[in-house]
CSV table of C-alpha atoms in Angstrom, one decimal:
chain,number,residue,atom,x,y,z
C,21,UNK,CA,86.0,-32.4,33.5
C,22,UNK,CA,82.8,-31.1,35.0
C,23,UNK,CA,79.5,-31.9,32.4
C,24,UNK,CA,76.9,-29.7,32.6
C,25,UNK,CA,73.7,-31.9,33.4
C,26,UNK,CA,70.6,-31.8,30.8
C,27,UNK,CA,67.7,-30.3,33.3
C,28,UNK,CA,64.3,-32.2,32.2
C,29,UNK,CA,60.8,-31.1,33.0
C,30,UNK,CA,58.7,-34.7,33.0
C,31,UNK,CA,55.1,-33.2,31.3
C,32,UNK,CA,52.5,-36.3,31.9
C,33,UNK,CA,53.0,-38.9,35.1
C,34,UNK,CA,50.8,-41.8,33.4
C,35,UNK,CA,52.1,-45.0,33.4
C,36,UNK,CA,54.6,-44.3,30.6
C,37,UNK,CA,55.3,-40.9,32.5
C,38,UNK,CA,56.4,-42.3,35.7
C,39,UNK,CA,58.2,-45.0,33.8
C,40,UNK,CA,60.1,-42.3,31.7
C,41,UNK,CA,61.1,-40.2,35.2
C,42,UNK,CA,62.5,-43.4,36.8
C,43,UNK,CA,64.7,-44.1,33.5
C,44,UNK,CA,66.0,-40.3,33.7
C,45,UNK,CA,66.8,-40.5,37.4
C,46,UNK,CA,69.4,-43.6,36.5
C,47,UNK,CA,71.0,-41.5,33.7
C,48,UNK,CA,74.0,-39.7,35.8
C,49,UNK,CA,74.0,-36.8,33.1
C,50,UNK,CA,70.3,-36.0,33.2
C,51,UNK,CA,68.3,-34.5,36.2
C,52,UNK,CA,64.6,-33.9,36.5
C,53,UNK,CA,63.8,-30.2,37.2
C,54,UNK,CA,60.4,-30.0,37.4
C,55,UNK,CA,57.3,-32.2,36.6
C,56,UNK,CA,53.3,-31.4,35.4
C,57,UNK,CA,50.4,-33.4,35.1
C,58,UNK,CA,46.5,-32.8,34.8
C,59,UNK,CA,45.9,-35.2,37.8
C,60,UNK,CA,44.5,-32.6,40.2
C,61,UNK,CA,45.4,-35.1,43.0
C,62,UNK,CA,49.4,-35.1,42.0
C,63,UNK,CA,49.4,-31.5,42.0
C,64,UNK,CA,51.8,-30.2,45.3
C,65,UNK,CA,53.3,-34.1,46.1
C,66,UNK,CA,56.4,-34.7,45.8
C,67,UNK,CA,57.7,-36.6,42.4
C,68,UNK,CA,59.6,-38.7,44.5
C,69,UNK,CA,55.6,-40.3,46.2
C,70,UNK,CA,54.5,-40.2,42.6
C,71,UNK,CA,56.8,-42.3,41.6
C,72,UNK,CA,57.1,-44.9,44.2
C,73,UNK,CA,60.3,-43.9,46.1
C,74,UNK,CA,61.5,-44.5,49.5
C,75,UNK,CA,62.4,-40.6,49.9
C,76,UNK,CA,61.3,-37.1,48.5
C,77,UNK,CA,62.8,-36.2,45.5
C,78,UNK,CA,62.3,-32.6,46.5
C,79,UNK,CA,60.7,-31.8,43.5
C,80,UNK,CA,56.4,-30.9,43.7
C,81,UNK,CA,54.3,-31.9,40.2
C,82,UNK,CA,52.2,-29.1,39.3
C,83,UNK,CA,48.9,-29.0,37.6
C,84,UNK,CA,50.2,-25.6,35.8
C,85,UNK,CA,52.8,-26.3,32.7
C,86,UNK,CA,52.7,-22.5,32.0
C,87,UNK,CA,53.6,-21.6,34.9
C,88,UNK,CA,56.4,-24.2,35.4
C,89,UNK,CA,57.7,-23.8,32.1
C,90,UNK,CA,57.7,-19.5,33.2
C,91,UNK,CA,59.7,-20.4,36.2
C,92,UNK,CA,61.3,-23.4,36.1
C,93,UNK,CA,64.6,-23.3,33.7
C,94,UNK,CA,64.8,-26.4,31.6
C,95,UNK,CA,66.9,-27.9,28.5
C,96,UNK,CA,64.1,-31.0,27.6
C,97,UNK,CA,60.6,-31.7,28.1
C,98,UNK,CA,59.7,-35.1,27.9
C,99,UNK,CA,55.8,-34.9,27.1
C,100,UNK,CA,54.4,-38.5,27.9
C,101,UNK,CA,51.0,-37.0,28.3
C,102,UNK,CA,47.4,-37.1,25.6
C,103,UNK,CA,46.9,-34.4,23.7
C,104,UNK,CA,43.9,-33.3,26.1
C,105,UNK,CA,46.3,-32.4,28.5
């Protein structure tokens, strides 16, 4: 029996953000989708850099939730960000 996998957007790539992605890439039945931050500096690098991994993840943080959340289909946002964001 195939499971569908729960997409998850990662909103916020703090310390408690990146901790948060690398606990959803272990879980088999979850699989990051897309990922946003404020960070001007994260914006168009791979999740994979942001997060200390050996490869790419294939998967570029944006600076632009609305637009992510507009073209990127998700079933959970984790937001791990402050409320300025």
């Amino acid at each position: 029996m195939t499971v569908k996998k729960i997409k998850v957007i990662q909103y916020g790539l703090g310390p408690i953000g990146v901790a948060t992605a690398n606990l959803v890439l272990t879980k088999p039945e979850m699989e990051i989708v897309g990922a946003v931050d404020i960070a001007k500096e994260m914006a168009g690098k791979d999740l994979g850099e942001i997060l200390g991994r050996r490869k790419p993840l294939g998967i570029k943080v944006t600076d632009n939730a609305e637009f992510l959340f507009a073209k990127v289909p998700a079933d959970v946002v984790i937001h791990t960000a402050g409320s300025r964001l």
